XYZ file of N, CA, C and O in Angstrom:
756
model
N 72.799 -25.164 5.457
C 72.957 -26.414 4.721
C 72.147 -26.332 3.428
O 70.968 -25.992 3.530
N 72.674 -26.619 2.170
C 71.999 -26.644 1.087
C 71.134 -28.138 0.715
O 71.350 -29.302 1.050
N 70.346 -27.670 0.088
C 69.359 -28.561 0.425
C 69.468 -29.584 -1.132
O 69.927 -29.016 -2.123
N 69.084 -30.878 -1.237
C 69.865 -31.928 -2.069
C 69.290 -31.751 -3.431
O 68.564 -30.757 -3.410
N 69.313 -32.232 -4.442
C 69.179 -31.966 -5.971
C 69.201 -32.813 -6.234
O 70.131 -33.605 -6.081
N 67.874 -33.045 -6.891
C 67.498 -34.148 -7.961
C 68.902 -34.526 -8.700
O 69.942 -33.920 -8.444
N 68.813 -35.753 -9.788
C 69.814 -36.226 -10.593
C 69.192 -35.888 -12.047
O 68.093 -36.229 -12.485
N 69.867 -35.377 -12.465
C 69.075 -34.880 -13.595
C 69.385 -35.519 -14.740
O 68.544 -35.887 -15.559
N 70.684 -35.687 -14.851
C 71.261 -36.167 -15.886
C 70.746 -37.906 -16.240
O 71.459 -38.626 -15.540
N 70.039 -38.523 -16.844
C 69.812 -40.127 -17.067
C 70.768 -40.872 -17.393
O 70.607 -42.088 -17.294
N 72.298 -40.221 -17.975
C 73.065 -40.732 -18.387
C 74.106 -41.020 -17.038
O 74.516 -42.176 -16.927
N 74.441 -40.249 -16.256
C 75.328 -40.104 -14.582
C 74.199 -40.764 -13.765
O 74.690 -41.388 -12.825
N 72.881 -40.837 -13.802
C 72.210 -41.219 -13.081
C 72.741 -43.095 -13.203
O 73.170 -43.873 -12.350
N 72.430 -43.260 -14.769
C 72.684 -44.833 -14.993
C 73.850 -45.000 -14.558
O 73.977 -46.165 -14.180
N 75.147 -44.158 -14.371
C 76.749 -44.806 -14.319
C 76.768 -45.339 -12.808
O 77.415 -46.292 -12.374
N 75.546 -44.145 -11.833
C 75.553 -43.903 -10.809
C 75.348 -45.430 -10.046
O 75.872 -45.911 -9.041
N 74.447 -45.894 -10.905
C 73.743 -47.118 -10.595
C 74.771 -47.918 -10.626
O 75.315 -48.264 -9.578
N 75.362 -48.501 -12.309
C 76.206 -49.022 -12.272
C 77.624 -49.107 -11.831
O 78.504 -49.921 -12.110
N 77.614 -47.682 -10.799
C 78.996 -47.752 -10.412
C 79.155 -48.976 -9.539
O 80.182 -49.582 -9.842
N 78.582 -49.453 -8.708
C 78.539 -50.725 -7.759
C 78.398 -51.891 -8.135
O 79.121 -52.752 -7.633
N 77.582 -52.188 -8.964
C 77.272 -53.192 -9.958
C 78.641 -53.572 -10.673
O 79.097 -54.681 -10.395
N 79.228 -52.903 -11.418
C 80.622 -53.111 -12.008
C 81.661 -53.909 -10.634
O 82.311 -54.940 -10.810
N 81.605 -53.243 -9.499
C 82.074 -53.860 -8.692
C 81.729 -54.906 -7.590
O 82.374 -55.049 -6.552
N 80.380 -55.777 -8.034
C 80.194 -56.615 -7.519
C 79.657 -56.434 -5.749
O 79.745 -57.162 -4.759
N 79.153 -55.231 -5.984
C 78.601 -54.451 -4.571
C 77.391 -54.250 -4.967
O 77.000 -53.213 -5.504
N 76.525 -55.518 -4.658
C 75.033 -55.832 -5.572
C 73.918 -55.196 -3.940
O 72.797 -54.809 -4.269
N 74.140 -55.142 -2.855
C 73.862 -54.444 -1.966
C 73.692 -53.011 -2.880
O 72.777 -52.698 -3.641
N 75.201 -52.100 -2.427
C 75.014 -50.498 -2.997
C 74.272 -50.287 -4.201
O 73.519 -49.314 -4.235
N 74.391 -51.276 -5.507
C 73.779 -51.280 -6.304
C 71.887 -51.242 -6.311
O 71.122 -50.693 -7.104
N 71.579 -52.155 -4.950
C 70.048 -52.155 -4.858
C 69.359 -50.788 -4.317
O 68.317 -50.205 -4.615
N 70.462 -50.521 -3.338
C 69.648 -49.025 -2.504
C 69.864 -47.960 -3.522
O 69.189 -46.935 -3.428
N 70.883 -48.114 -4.654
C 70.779 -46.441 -5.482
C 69.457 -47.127 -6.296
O 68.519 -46.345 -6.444
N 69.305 -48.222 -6.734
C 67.909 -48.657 -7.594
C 66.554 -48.301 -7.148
O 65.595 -47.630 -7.530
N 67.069 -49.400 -5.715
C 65.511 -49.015 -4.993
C 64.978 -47.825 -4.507
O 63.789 -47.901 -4.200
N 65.759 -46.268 -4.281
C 65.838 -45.392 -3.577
C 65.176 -44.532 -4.909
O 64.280 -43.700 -4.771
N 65.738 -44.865 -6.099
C 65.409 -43.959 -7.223
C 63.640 -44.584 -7.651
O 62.810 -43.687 -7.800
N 63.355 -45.426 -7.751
C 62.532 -46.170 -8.247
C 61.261 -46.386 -7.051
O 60.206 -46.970 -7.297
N 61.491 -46.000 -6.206
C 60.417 -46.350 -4.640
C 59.922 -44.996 -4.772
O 58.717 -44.776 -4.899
N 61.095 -43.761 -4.742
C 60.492 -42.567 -4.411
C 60.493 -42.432 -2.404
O 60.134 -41.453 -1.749
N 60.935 -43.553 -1.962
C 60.972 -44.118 -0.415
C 61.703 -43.233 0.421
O 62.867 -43.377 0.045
N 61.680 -42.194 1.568
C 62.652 -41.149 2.509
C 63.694 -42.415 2.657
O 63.221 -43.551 2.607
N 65.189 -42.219 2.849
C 65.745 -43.370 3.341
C 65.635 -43.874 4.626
O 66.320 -44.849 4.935
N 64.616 -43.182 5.701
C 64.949 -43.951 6.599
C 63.416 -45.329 6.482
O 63.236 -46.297 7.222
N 62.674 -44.924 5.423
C 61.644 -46.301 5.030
C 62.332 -47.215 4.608
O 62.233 -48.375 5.006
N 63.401 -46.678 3.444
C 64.202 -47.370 2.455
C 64.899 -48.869 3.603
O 64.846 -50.097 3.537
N 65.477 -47.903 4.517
C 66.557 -49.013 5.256
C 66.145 -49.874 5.945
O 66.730 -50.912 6.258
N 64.628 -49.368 6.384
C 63.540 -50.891 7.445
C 63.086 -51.144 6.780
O 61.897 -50.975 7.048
N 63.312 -51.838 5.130
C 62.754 -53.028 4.524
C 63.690 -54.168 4.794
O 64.910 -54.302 4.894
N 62.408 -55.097 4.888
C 63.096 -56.430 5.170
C 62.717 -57.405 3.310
O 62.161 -57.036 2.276
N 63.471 -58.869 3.804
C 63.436 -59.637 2.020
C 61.688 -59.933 2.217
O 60.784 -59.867 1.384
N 61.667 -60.210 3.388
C 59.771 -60.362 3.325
C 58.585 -59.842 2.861
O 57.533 -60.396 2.541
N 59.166 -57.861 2.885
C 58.543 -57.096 2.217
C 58.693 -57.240 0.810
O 57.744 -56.967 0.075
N 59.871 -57.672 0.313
C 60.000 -57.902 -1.159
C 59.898 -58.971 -1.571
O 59.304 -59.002 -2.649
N 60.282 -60.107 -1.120
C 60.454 -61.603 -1.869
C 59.536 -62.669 -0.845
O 59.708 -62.742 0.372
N 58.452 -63.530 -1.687
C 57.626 -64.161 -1.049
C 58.463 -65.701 -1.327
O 58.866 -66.318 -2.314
N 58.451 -65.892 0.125
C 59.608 -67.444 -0.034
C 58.752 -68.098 0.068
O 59.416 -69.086 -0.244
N 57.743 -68.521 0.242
C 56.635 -69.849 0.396
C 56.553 -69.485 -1.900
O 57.219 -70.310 -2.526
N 56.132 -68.864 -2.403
C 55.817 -68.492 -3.547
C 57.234 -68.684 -4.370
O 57.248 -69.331 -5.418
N 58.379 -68.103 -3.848
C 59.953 -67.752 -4.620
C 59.422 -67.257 -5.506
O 59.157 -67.876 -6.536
N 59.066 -65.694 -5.266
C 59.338 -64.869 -6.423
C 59.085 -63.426 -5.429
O 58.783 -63.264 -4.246
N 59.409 -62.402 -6.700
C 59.597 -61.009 -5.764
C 58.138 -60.857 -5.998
O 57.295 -61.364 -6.738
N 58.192 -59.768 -4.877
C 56.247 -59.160 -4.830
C 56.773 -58.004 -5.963
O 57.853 -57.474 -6.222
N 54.905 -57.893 -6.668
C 55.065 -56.705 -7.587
C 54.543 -55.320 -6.614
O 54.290 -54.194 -7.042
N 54.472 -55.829 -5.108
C 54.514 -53.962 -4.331
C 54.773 -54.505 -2.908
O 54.554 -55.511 -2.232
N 55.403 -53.197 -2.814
C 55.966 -53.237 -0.940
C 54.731 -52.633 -0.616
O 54.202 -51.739 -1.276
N 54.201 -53.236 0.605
C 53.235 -52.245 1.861
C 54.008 -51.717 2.999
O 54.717 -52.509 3.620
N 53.978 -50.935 3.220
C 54.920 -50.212 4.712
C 53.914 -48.842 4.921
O 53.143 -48.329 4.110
N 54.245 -48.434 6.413
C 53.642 -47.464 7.223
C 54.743 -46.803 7.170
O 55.823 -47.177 7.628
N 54.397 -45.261 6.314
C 56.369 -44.307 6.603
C 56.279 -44.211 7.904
O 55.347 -44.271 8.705
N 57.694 -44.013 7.996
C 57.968 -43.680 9.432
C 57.758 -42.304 10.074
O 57.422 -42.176 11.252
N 58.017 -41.092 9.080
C 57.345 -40.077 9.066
C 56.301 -39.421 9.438
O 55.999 -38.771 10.439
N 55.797 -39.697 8.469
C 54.092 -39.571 8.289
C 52.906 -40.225 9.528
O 52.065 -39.586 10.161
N 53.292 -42.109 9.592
C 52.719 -42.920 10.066
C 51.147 -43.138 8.943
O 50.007 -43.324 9.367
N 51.501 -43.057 7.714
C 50.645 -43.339 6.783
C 51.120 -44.715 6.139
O 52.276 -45.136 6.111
N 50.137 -45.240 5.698
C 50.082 -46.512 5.204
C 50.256 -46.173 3.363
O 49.618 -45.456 2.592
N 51.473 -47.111 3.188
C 51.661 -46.813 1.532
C 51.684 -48.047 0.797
O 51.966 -49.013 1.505
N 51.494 -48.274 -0.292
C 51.522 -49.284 -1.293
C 52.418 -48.823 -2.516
O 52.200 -47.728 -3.036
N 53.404 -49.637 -2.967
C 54.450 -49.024 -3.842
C 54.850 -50.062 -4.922
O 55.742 -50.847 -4.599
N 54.303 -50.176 -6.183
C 54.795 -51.017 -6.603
C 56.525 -51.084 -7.735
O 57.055 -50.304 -8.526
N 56.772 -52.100 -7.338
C 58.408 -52.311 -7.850
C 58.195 -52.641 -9.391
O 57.531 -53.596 -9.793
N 58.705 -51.923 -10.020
C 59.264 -51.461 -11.235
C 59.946 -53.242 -11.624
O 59.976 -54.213 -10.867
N 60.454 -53.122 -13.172
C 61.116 -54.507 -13.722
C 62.728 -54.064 -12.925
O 63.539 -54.836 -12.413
N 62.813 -52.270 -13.079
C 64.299 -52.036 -12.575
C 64.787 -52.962 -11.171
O 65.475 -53.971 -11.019
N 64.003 -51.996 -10.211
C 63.663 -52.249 -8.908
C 63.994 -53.982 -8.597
O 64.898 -54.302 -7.826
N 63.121 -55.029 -9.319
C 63.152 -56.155 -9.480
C 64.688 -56.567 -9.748
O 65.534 -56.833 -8.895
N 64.776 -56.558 -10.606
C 66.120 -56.593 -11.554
C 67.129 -56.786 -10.426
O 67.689 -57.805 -10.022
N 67.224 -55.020 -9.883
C 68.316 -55.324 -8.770
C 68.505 -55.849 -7.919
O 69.628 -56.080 -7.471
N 67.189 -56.281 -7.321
C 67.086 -57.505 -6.256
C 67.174 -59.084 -6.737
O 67.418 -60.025 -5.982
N 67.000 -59.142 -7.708
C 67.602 -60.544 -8.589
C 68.530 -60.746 -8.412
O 68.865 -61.874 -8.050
N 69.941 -59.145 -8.685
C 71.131 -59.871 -8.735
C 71.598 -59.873 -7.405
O 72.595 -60.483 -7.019
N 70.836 -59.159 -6.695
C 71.468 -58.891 -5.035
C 71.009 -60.290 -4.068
O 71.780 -60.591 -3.157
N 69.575 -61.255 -4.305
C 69.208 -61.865 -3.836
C 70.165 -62.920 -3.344
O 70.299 -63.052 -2.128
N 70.845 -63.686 -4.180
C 72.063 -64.805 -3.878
C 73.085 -64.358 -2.833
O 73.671 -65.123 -2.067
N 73.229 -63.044 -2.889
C 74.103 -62.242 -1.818
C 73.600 -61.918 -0.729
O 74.503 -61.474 -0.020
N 72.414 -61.898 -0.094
C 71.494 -61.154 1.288
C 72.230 -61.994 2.152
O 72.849 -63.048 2.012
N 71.927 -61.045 3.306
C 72.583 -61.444 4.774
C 71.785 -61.283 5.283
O 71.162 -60.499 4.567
N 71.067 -61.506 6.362
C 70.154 -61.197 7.375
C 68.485 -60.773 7.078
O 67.822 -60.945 6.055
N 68.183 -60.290 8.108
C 66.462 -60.160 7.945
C 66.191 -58.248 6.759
O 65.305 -57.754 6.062
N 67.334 -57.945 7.140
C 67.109 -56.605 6.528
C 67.804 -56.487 4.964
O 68.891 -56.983 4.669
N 66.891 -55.686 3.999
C 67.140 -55.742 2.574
C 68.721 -54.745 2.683
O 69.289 -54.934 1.607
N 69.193 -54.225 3.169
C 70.174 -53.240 3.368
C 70.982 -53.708 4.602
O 71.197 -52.845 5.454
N 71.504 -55.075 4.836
C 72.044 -55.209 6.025
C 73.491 -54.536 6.163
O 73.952 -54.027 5.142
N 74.066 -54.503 7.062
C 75.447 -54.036 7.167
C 76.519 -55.462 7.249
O 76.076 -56.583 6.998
N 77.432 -55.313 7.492
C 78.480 -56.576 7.304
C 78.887 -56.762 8.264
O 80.116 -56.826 8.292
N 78.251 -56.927 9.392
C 78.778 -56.947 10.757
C 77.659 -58.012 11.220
O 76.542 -58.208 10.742
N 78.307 -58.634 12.298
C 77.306 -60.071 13.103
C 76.015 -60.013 13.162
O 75.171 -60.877 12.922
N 75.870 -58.393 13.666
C 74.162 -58.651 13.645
C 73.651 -58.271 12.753
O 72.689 -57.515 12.889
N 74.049 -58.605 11.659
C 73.288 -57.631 10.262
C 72.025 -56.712 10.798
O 70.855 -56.960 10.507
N 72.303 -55.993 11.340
C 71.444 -54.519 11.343
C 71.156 -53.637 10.196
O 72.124 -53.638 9.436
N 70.369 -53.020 9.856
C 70.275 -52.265 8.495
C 71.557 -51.558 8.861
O 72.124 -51.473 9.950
N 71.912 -51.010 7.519
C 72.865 -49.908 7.668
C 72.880 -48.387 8.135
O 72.346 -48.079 7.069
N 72.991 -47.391 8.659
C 72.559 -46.744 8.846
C 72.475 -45.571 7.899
O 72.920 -45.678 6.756
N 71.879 -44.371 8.368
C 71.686 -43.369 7.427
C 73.101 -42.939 6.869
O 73.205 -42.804 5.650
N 74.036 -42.749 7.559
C 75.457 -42.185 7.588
C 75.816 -42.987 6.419
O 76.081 -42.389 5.376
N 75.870 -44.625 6.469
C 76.624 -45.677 5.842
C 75.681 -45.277 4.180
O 76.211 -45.553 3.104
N 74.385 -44.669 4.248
C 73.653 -44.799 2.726
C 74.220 -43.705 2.452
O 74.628 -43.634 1.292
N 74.434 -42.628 3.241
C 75.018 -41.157 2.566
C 76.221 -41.535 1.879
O 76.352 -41.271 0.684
N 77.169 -42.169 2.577
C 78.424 -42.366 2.401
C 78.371 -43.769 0.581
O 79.209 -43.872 -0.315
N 77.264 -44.402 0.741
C 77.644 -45.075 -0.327
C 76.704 -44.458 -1.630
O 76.777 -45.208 -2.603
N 76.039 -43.532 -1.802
C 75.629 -42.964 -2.424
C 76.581 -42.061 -2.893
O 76.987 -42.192 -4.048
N 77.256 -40.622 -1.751
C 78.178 -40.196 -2.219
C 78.697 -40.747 -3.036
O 78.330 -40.538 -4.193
N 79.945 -41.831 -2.720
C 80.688 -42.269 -3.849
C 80.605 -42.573 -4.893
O 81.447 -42.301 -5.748
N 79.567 -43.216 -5.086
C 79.136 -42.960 -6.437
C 78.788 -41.840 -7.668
O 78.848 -41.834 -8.897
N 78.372 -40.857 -6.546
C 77.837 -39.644 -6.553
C 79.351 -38.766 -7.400
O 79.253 -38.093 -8.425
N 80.736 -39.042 -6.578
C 81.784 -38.134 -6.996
C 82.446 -39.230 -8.096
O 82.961 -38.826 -9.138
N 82.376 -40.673 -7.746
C 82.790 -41.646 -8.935
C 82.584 -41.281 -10.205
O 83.388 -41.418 -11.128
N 81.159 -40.664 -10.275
C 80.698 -40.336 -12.115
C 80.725 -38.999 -12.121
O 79.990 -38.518 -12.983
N 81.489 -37.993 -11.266
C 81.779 -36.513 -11.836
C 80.140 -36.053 -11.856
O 79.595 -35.626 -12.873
N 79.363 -36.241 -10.371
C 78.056 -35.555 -10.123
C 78.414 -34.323 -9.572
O 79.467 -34.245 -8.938
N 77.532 -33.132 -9.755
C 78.097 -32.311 -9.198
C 76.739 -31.584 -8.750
O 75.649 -31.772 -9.289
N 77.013 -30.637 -7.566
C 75.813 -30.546 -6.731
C 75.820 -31.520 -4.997
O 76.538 -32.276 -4.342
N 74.606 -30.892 -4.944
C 74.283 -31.395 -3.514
C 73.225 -33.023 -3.628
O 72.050 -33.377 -3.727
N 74.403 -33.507 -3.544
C 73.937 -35.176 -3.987
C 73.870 -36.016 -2.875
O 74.908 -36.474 -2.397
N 72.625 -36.310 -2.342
C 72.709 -37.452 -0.907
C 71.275 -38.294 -1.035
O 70.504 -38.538 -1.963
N 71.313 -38.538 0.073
C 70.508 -39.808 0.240
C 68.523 -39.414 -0.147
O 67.759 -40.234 -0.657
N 68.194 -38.186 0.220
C 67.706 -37.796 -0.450
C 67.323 -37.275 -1.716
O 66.199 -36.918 -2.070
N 68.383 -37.272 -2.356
C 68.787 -36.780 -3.780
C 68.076 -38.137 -4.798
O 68.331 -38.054 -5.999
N 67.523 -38.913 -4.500
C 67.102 -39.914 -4.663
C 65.761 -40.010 -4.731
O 65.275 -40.434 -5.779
N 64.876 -39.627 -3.602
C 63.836 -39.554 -3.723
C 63.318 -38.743 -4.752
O 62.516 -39.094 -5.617
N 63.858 -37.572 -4.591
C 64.139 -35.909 -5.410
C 63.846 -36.477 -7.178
O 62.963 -36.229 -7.998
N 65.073 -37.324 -7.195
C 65.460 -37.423 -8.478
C 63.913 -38.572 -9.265
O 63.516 -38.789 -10.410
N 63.608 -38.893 -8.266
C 62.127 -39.864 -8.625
C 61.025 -38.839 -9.492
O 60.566 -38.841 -10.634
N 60.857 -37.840 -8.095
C 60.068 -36.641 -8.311
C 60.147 -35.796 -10.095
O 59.268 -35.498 -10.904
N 61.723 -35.648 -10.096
C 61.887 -34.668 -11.271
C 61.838 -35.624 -12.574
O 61.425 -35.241 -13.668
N 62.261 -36.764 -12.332
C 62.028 -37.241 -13.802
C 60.580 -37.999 -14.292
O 60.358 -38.429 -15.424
N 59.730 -38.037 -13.214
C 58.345 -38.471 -13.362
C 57.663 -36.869 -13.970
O 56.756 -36.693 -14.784
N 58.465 -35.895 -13.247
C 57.577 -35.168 -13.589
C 57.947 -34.448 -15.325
O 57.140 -33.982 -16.129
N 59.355 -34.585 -15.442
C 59.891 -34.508 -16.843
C 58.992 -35.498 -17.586
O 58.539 -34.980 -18.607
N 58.569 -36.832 -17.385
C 57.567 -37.213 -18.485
C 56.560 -37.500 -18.198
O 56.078 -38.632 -18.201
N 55.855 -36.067 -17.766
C 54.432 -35.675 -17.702
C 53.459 -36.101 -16.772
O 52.236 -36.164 -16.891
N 54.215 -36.388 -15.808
C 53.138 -36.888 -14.843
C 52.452 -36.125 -13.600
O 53.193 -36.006 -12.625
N 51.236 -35.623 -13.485
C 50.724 -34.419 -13.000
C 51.601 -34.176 -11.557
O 51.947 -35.131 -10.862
N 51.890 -32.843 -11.227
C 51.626 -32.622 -10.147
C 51.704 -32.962 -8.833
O 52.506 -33.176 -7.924
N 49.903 -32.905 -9.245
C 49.156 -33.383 -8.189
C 49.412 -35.235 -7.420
O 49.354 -35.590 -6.243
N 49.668 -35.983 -8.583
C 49.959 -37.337 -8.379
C 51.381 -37.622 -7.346
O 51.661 -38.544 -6.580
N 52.197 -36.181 -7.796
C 53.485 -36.579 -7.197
C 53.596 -36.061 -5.733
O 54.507 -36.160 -4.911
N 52.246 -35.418 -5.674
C 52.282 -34.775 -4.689
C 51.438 -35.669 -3.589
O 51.410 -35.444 -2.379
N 50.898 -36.515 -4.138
C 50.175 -37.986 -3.192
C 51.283 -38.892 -3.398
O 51.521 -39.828 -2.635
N 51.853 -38.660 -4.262
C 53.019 -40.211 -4.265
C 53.902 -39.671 -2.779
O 53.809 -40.353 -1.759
N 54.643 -38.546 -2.797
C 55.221 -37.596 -1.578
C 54.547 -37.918 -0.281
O 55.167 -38.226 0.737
N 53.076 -37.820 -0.382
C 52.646 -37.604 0.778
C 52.753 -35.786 1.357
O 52.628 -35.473 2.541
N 52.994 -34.821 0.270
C 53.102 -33.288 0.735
C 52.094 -33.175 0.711
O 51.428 -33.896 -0.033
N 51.356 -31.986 1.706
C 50.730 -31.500 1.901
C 50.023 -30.019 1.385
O 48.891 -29.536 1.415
N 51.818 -29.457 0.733
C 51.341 -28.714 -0.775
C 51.817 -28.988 -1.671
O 52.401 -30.071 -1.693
N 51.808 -28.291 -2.648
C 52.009 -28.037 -3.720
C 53.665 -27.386 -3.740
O 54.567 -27.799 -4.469
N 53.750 -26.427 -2.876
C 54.657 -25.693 -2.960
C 55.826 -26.545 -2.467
O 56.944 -26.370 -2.951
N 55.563 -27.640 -1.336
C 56.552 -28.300 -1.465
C 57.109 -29.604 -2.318
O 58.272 -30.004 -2.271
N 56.088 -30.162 -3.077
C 56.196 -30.863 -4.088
C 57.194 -29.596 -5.769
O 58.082 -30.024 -6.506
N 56.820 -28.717 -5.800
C 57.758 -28.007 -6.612
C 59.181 -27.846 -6.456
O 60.056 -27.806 -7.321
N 59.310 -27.706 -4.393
C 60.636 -27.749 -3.999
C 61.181 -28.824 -4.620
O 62.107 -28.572 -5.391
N 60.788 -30.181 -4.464
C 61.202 -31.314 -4.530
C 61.827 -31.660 -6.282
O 62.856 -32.243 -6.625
N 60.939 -31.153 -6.962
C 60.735 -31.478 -7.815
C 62.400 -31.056 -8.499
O 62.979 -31.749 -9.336
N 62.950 -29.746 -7.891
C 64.252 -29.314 -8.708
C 64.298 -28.233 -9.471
O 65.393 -27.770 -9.791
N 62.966 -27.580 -9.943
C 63.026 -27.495 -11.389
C 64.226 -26.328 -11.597
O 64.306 -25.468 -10.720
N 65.144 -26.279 -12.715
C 65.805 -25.763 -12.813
C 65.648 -24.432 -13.866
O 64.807 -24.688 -14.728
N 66.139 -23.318 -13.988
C 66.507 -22.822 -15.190
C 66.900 -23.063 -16.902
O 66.786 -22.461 -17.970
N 67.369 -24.207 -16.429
C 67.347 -24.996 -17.620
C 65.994 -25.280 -17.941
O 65.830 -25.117 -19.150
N 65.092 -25.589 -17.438
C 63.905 -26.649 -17.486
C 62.956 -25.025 -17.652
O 61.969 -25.329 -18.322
N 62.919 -24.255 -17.482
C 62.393 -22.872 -17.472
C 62.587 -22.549 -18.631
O 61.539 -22.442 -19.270
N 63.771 -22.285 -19.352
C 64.058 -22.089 -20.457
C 63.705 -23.018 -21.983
O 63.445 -22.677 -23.137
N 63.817 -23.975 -21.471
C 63.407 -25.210 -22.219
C 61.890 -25.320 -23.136
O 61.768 -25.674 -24.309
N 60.905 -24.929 -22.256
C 59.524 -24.469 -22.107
C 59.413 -23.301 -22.565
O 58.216 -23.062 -22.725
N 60.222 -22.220 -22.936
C 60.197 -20.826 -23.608
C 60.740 -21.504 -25.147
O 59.872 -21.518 -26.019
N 62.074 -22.044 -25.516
C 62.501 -22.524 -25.964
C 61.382 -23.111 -27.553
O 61.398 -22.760 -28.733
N 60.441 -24.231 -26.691
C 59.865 -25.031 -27.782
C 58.841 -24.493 -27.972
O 58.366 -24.872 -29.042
N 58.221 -23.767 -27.461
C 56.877 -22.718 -27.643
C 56.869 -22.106 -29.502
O 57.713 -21.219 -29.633
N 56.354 -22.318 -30.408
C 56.236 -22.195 -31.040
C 54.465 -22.298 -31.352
O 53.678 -23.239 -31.460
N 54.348 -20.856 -31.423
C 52.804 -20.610 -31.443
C 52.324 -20.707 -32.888
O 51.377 -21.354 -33.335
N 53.557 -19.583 -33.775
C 53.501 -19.143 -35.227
C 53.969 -20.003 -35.895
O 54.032 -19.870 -37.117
């Protein structure tokens, strides 16, 4: 199995977003937002509830989720972006149930991993992505473009929660392109 790839492109990344949004699928629209913008594994992504995000005694969104990954069993603090926000603005009037990702069925249960692959995909082949694009491809894509504008490392490698280095580089994507790029602007003389 090949293993998933950052989104590299900012321009397919944005269509990616807006592919759901255009269609009034303010749900699909929040998990490609929140998934890119959290940096969150999806199975954290899908056990958020509106409580973790929106304080109803207050009516307004929190500026950070607290959650324990499920993974790890580490305690994280994450704060939500204006994006992040944004998409839960327009998704808020639309929520069903206790879970930020419910499914459309009686017991609004989160959706499952299958149902985020599947609505990511589409989007994914909607804007002519090409590569190994899934639900992880998301987190990934957090990784590579934080680290495209300069942000150490080491930081992304506590934002991750990795334990090296070497797998924070996995994550990260870096491509040949991005190798070359760095030979490219080197101008010593």
């Amino acid at each position: 199995m090949a293993a998933s790839e950052p989104i590299r492109n900012k321009k397919q990344l944005k269509k990616m977003a807006g592919y759901y949004l255009l269609r009034g699928q303010f749900r699909n629209h929040a998990l490609i937002v929140l998934g890119v913008h959290t940096a969150l594994r999806i199975s954290d992504l899908l056990r958020l509830t509106w409580d973790d995000v929106y304080d109803a005694p207050r009516g307004e969104f929190r500026r950070h989720v607290a959650l324990v990954e499920r993974k790890t069993g580490k305690a994280k603090t994450i704060a939500l972006n204006r994006e992040a926000v944004a998409a839960l603005r327009l998704y808020f009037p639309h929520r069903r149930g206790v879970f930020l990702f419910a499914n459309n069925r009686k017991n609004r249960a989160a959706i499952s991993r299958v149902q985020a692959y599947r609505i990511i995909r589409e989007a994914a082949e909607a804007v002519g992505l090409a590569g190994v694009i899934s639900c992880h491809s998301l987190r990934k894509t957090f990784g590579y473009h934080a680290w495209k504008n300069g942000v150490p490392a080491v930081l992304l490698m506590d934002i991750f929660n990795h334990s090296s280095f070497a797998v924070t580089r996995r994550y990260l994507g870096v491509s040949q392109d991005d190798r070359d790029g760095v030979h490219l602007k080197m101008a010593l003389f």
